[in-house]
């Protein structure tokens, strides 16, 4: 599995994401620039320029026409994916850490930081799929988080029914997707341990969280029951669920601020593959020389990309051995 | 120990004795009174004289006066042999009870001094039954077998693991994860320790030491030594020594302790009964006391050293004497310490003589000690027989800076590592003085080493040894990098019959970083390691009886040395062989550093068996095994049939392996089924919800896409050659 090294950013990566078709890969970093690449060969297609600060998050809409991004310049921006033209900017009092479209692309959510007297919020905007058309100025829904309990990450469930949010205190909330009413709040990770990443399964019925408490968990969207637990020996920044194979990929490593004081072998800058159902570690992929900040898996499960604090995106196409790998029980099951 | 268990435990404790002890004292103010019994009976005339005499005695501990003594007179005009005395303070009264009780006035009269409040409490009618009631004999309760783990069907060894706040004892399962026998939270406050024969697990607490054992891991004994810091067992686990850096401040009601223990730091206990045998004050060392606390020498531990049969225990008072105590009374041998001017250190021979042997001086317990150069007398090493105190061998040494005494495990050899300095004191070197204890007149054999020997280790039950040397030690603070070391291996020359020939160097390996030697408990194999180092973490596995070709140059030596494996364990801090010498565990403890804590298990050849990275890992310790109960003949028989046994064990291993994988497969199958079932349910529910919303089924989009992405197969045919053949 020879990776393609994507050298387009000058600073630490914050998020990478495939579009729904899987032919494009978007990456954002602290260097203010959004890049888009061909996922097949790693060729850079273009950039989206305009953010005035670190870009924290990115999401292409399902039909691959609109790109939403959020950043430290306190904005959510909508871009024409094809031309790179910025056509809408929503301003906030604080930085935006996460944006995500609904399955149908009709709504986009964003999470804003708690800072300088402003509480953390989750906002929802309806999106007009016509790029030339008018976009709303005000959110259709605004969920305000309790103090010291800002939502770090958030995602839509299937059919936009719920909004799931991971909080800085290690708990996960379920909100009604229409009314914003909080339905559930479950402490999932160790108290006070930041939830760094949350990614939905393909059908958005379950999701995986990654936390600084060194564990990742698979949780049922409906009940917020913990289904699976993956324990590692390093703080985690990201977790992704693979399509096609029943795996998860976890990434993390020594805190960036501590890296200089420890050797590379201490850093644990590896992508770790675990079996989603058996919770066993299957393998690791080395390469980054900083902690892994973000991992994304191709929607068809043929490749994955990881973005590191080291400023590189590493794009890996899985080889035959990966697809052939199967536990004995899975094999017998598959034969039946 | 879980919180629940802990509280359960609490409830079972009978507090009635404590309640009685701390009962609120209603008779406030009577604390200053004592009652004195056992006085002579005197007529009225002699009373002032007696009172005066008594007051004199009483004033030794506190202030009182003649007016404060009330001596009631009987009807016969005689005093009644007792008196009430008031002291100024309650503490003085307490002192009087402590010091004057049992004081003999003359041959016929002995004082009995008690607190008035005690007399009230215990002496009042009804408080104590007048009639003697025979204490009820407790019915015999079968105790758990203390060595049950030895009976493991697969003869596995156990180990204790201490991580975060949890202590657990496990069976070693080689490559597979260990089998837990017990796991408790907060089992110890500082560390755990096995008793030398593996019977007990020792835990330390601010209140004292506890021993645990048996198959249920229940508490076997408690030794209340407040703020205990270190513990040490005698070799046969009969006695336990505890030490605290804080002298005991005795307060009334301290369980298990008496006022005797006030100010003491060492306590010797009887393990079986849990009784305190004797306590000792800290050793006064005038030189050390003057220094600031951080400059003082670390305490010597173990201070009390035991003979192999637990019969004697001894300690050194540096510079003046060695005190030998007899067990179990813990009384000084011949009631006095052995005066040895300048004595620095000593070691008992680890050999325990049989009863017959002990009758002769030559068969007595041996104790080796050394004294430095003092008052125009050379430094010397001496061997003393105990209990006769006869010196059976001495050797004078010159230019000595320090000595270390290394007994071979069976007491057959003694190596005295003598660090010496040149006449000007500039360079240092080492000479090894060997004594062959079992041979006639205890011959001596010196080996000069040009460098400084930093580590030395005998082969257990053998006659070979390894040493690590280093050149000039860099001046303090100069080079941060540890100096290069050399490892040297020695063996005796081959002889036809005992005794073994003179010791010869087999080989020296230069430019190493090695600093530690770990012999297998069964001998033959030895690990030379670099531990507690920042840069190097190598473990080298050496075989002294390698089954293969031997170097021509070493053909006369009773060894065939071969390096059989080299491995690395990043951050290794400790290393321990299992009692059978089959496995060895290297560990990295958070007590030393916090990088990659955990342990790594190897077989004796250096093949990796298991690796376990554990957050906040602290301690790993194999459970020692008691000595084998098989006779020499039986052991020989086992060795003879080894092939047969090993075949059996291999078979067992195979069966076990397939069983284990069967359980794993079963568990995986279950997990897989559960997951599929859950997924199926979710998919159905999702479909229903989509239907309710009037949406097409979830797969529809993808299917359409798949259609769009169908692979178009084009078949191009090309005629390469045409040939006509006629078939007959």
mmCIF file of C-alpha atoms in Angstrom, chain B residues 474-597:
data_model
loop_
_atom_site.group_PDB
_atom_site.id
_atom_site.type_symbol
_atom_site.label_atom_id
_atom_site.label_comp_id
_atom_site.label_asym_id
_atom_site.label_seq_id
_atom_site.Cartn_x
_atom_site.Cartn_y
_atom_site.Cartn_z
ATOM 1 C CA UNK B 474 34.488 10.222 34.485
ATOM 2 C CA UNK B 475 34.756 12.967 37.081
ATOM 3 C CA UNK B 476 31.406 13.886 38.541
ATOM 4 C CA UNK B 477 29.299 16.116 36.326
ATOM 5 C CA UNK B 478 31.654 15.944 33.366
ATOM 6 C CA UNK B 479 30.260 13.536 30.799
ATOM 7 C CA UNK B 480 26.545 12.907 30.787
ATOM 8 C CA UNK B 481 26.961 9.810 28.622
ATOM 9 C CA UNK B 482 27.525 6.680 30.676
ATOM 10 C CA UNK B 483 31.028 5.281 30.198
ATOM 11 C CA UNK B 484 31.562 2.261 27.991
ATOM 12 C CA UNK B 485 31.718 -0.992 29.841
ATOM 13 C CA UNK B 486 33.234 -4.417 29.206
ATOM 14 C CA UNK B 487 31.624 -7.707 30.076
ATOM 15 C CA UNK B 488 33.867 -10.585 31.127
ATOM 16 C CA UNK B 489 32.883 -14.203 31.543
ATOM 17 C CA UNK B 490 34.814 -16.591 33.784
ATOM 18 C CA UNK B 491 34.748 -20.313 34.366
ATOM 19 C CA UNK B 492 36.977 -22.746 36.254
ATOM 20 C CA UNK B 493 39.398 -24.968 34.427
ATOM 21 C CA UNK B 494 38.138 -28.443 33.711
ATOM 22 C CA UNK B 495 39.199 -31.058 36.238
ATOM 23 C CA UNK B 496 38.575 -34.784 36.377
ATOM 24 C CA UNK B 497 37.138 -34.680 39.868
ATOM 25 C CA UNK B 498 36.205 -31.960 42.351
ATOM 26 C CA UNK B 499 37.380 -29.484 43.409
ATOM 27 C CA UNK B 500 36.977 -27.196 40.415
ATOM 28 C CA UNK B 501 40.120 -25.855 38.821
ATOM 29 C CA UNK B 502 41.320 -22.265 39.033
ATOM 30 C CA UNK B 503 39.098 -19.568 37.563
ATOM 31 C CA UNK B 504 39.971 -18.481 34.039
ATOM 32 C CA UNK B 505 38.660 -15.768 31.782
ATOM 33 C CA UNK B 506 36.562 -17.165 28.934
ATOM 34 C CA UNK B 507 35.971 -14.028 26.980
ATOM 35 C CA UNK B 508 35.669 -10.270 27.326
ATOM 36 C CA UNK B 509 33.264 -8.242 25.227
ATOM 37 C CA UNK B 510 34.382 -4.632 24.926
ATOM 38 C CA UNK B 511 32.640 -1.340 24.223
ATOM 39 C CA UNK B 512 29.312 -2.242 25.730
ATOM 40 C CA UNK B 513 26.775 -0.185 27.620
ATOM 41 C CA UNK B 514 25.719 -3.146 29.746
ATOM 42 C CA UNK B 515 25.277 -2.523 33.428
ATOM 43 C CA UNK B 516 23.349 -5.463 34.819
ATOM 44 C CA UNK B 517 23.704 -9.235 35.049
ATOM 45 C CA UNK B 518 20.751 -11.571 35.507
ATOM 46 C CA UNK B 519 21.504 -15.278 35.917
ATOM 47 C CA UNK B 520 18.758 -17.786 35.403
ATOM 48 C CA UNK B 521 17.814 -19.192 38.813
ATOM 49 C CA UNK B 522 18.809 -22.627 37.507
ATOM 50 C CA UNK B 523 22.180 -21.447 36.226
ATOM 51 C CA UNK B 524 23.616 -21.976 32.733
ATOM 52 C CA UNK B 525 21.755 -19.073 31.102
ATOM 53 C CA UNK B 526 22.558 -15.489 31.825
ATOM 54 C CA UNK B 527 21.261 -12.176 30.571
ATOM 55 C CA UNK B 528 23.578 -9.217 30.329
ATOM 56 C CA UNK B 529 21.455 -6.093 30.051
ATOM 57 C CA UNK B 530 21.480 -2.347 29.885
ATOM 58 C CA UNK B 531 18.757 -1.114 32.167
ATOM 59 C CA UNK B 532 17.641 2.309 33.343
ATOM 60 C CA UNK B 533 19.458 3.857 30.442
ATOM 61 C CA UNK B 534 18.258 6.628 28.165
ATOM 62 C CA UNK B 535 19.997 5.493 25.038
ATOM 63 C CA UNK B 536 20.515 1.762 25.098
ATOM 64 C CA UNK B 537 18.081 -1.006 25.994
ATOM 65 C CA UNK B 538 19.762 -4.218 24.952
ATOM 66 C CA UNK B 539 19.301 -7.626 26.516
ATOM 67 C CA UNK B 540 21.821 -10.289 25.580
ATOM 68 C CA UNK B 541 21.066 -13.930 26.271
ATOM 69 C CA UNK B 542 24.165 -16.056 26.923
ATOM 70 C CA UNK B 543 24.406 -19.806 27.211
ATOM 71 C CA UNK B 544 27.335 -21.204 29.238
ATOM 72 C CA UNK B 545 26.860 -24.798 28.120
ATOM 73 C CA UNK B 546 26.099 -24.301 24.478
ATOM 74 C CA UNK B 547 25.391 -27.543 22.655
ATOM 75 C CA UNK B 548 27.695 -27.035 19.730
ATOM 76 C CA UNK B 549 31.233 -26.629 18.615
ATOM 77 C CA UNK B 550 33.632 -25.223 21.112
ATOM 78 C CA UNK B 551 36.427 -22.792 20.497
ATOM 79 C CA UNK B 552 39.836 -24.394 20.553
ATOM 80 C CA UNK B 553 41.193 -21.721 22.879
ATOM 81 C CA UNK B 554 38.528 -22.503 25.470
ATOM 82 C CA UNK B 555 38.711 -26.269 25.438
ATOM 83 C CA UNK B 556 40.163 -26.483 28.939
ATOM 84 C CA UNK B 557 37.352 -24.534 30.507
ATOM 85 C CA UNK B 558 34.236 -25.946 32.113
ATOM 86 C CA UNK B 559 32.001 -23.903 29.863
ATOM 87 C CA UNK B 560 31.069 -23.392 26.242
ATOM 88 C CA UNK B 561 29.990 -19.795 26.027
ATOM 89 C CA UNK B 562 27.682 -18.670 23.244
ATOM 90 C CA UNK B 563 25.513 -15.638 22.644
ATOM 91 C CA UNK B 564 22.118 -17.105 21.763
ATOM 92 C CA UNK B 565 19.982 -14.017 21.416
ATOM 93 C CA UNK B 566 19.979 -10.243 21.473
ATOM 94 C CA UNK B 567 16.788 -8.274 21.868
ATOM 95 C CA UNK B 568 15.822 -4.747 22.697
ATOM 96 C CA UNK B 569 13.189 -3.530 25.126
ATOM 97 C CA UNK B 570 12.797 0.214 24.960
ATOM 98 C CA UNK B 571 12.965 1.843 28.390
ATOM 99 C CA UNK B 572 13.588 -1.365 30.345
ATOM 100 C CA UNK B 573 13.951 -0.735 34.068
ATOM 101 C CA UNK B 574 13.659 -4.183 35.633
ATOM 102 C CA UNK B 575 14.238 -7.771 34.690
ATOM 103 C CA UNK B 576 13.212 -10.954 36.442
ATOM 104 C CA UNK B 577 13.506 -14.671 35.665
ATOM 105 C CA UNK B 578 10.607 -16.874 36.574
ATOM 106 C CA UNK B 579 11.416 -19.421 39.307
ATOM 107 C CA UNK B 580 11.770 -22.242 36.787
ATOM 108 C CA UNK B 581 14.277 -20.379 34.620
ATOM 109 C CA UNK B 582 12.128 -20.895 31.506
ATOM 110 C CA UNK B 583 10.822 -17.378 31.101
ATOM 111 C CA UNK B 584 12.118 -13.948 31.790
ATOM 112 C CA UNK B 585 10.215 -10.711 32.010
ATOM 113 C CA UNK B 586 11.672 -7.328 31.327
ATOM 114 C CA UNK B 587 9.543 -4.438 32.462
ATOM 115 C CA UNK B 588 9.424 -0.696 32.230
ATOM 116 C CA UNK B 589 7.976 0.876 35.357
ATOM 117 C CA UNK B 590 6.418 4.305 35.743
ATOM 118 C CA UNK B 591 8.320 4.634 38.998
ATOM 119 C CA UNK B 592 11.403 5.301 36.876
ATOM 120 C CA UNK B 593 9.948 6.991 33.780
ATOM 121 C CA UNK B 594 6.632 7.263 31.961
ATOM 122 C CA UNK B 595 7.611 6.178 28.465
ATOM 123 C CA UNK B 596 6.170 2.944 27.089
ATOM 124 C CA UNK B 597 5.443 1.384 30.441
#
